[in-house]
Coordinates of C-alpha atoms in Angstrom, one line a residue:
M143 CA -4.1 10.6 -31.7
N144 CA -5.2 13.2 -29.4
V145 CA -3.7 14.2 -26.1
I146 CA -6.4 13.0 -23.9
K147 CA -6.3 9.3 -25.3
F148 CA -2.5 9.4 -24.9
G149 CA -2.6 10.4 -21.3
I150 CA -5.1 7.6 -20.5
L151 CA -2.9 5.1 -22.3
M152 CA 0.2 6.3 -20.3
K153 CA -1.8 5.9 -17.0
L154 CA -2.8 2.4 -17.9
M155 CA 0.7 1.5 -18.7
C156 CA 1.9 2.8 -15.4
A157 CA -0.8 0.9 -13.7
K158 CA 0.2 -2.3 -15.4
I159 CA 3.9 -1.8 -14.4
L160 CA 3.0 -1.1 -10.8
Y161 CA 0.7 -4.1 -10.8
K162 CA 3.5 -6.4 -12.2
Y163 CA 6.0 -4.9 -9.8
F164 CA 3.8 -5.4 -6.6
K165 CA 2.8 -8.8 -7.8
N166 CA 6.5 -9.9 -8.1
H167 CA 7.8 -8.2 -5.0
V168 CA 5.0 -8.2 -2.3
P169 CA 4.8 -11.5 -0.3
E170 CA 2.0 -13.8 -1.1
G171 CA 0.6 -13.7 2.5
L172 CA 0.3 -9.8 2.4
L173 CA -1.6 -9.9 -1.0
N174 CA -4.0 -12.6 0.3
S175 CA -4.8 -10.5 3.4
V176 CA -5.4 -7.5 1.4
K177 CA -7.7 -9.4 -1.1
R178 CA -9.9 -10.7 1.7
P179 CA -12.7 -8.2 2.7

């Protein structure tokens, strides 16, 4: 496994964790207002 692939995987993992965290901790109303264009 080369370093570049590992770096990309790490970034994806971090993104998933941050996404889960925000989904659990940010109020629904705020998320909905952000999703709307």
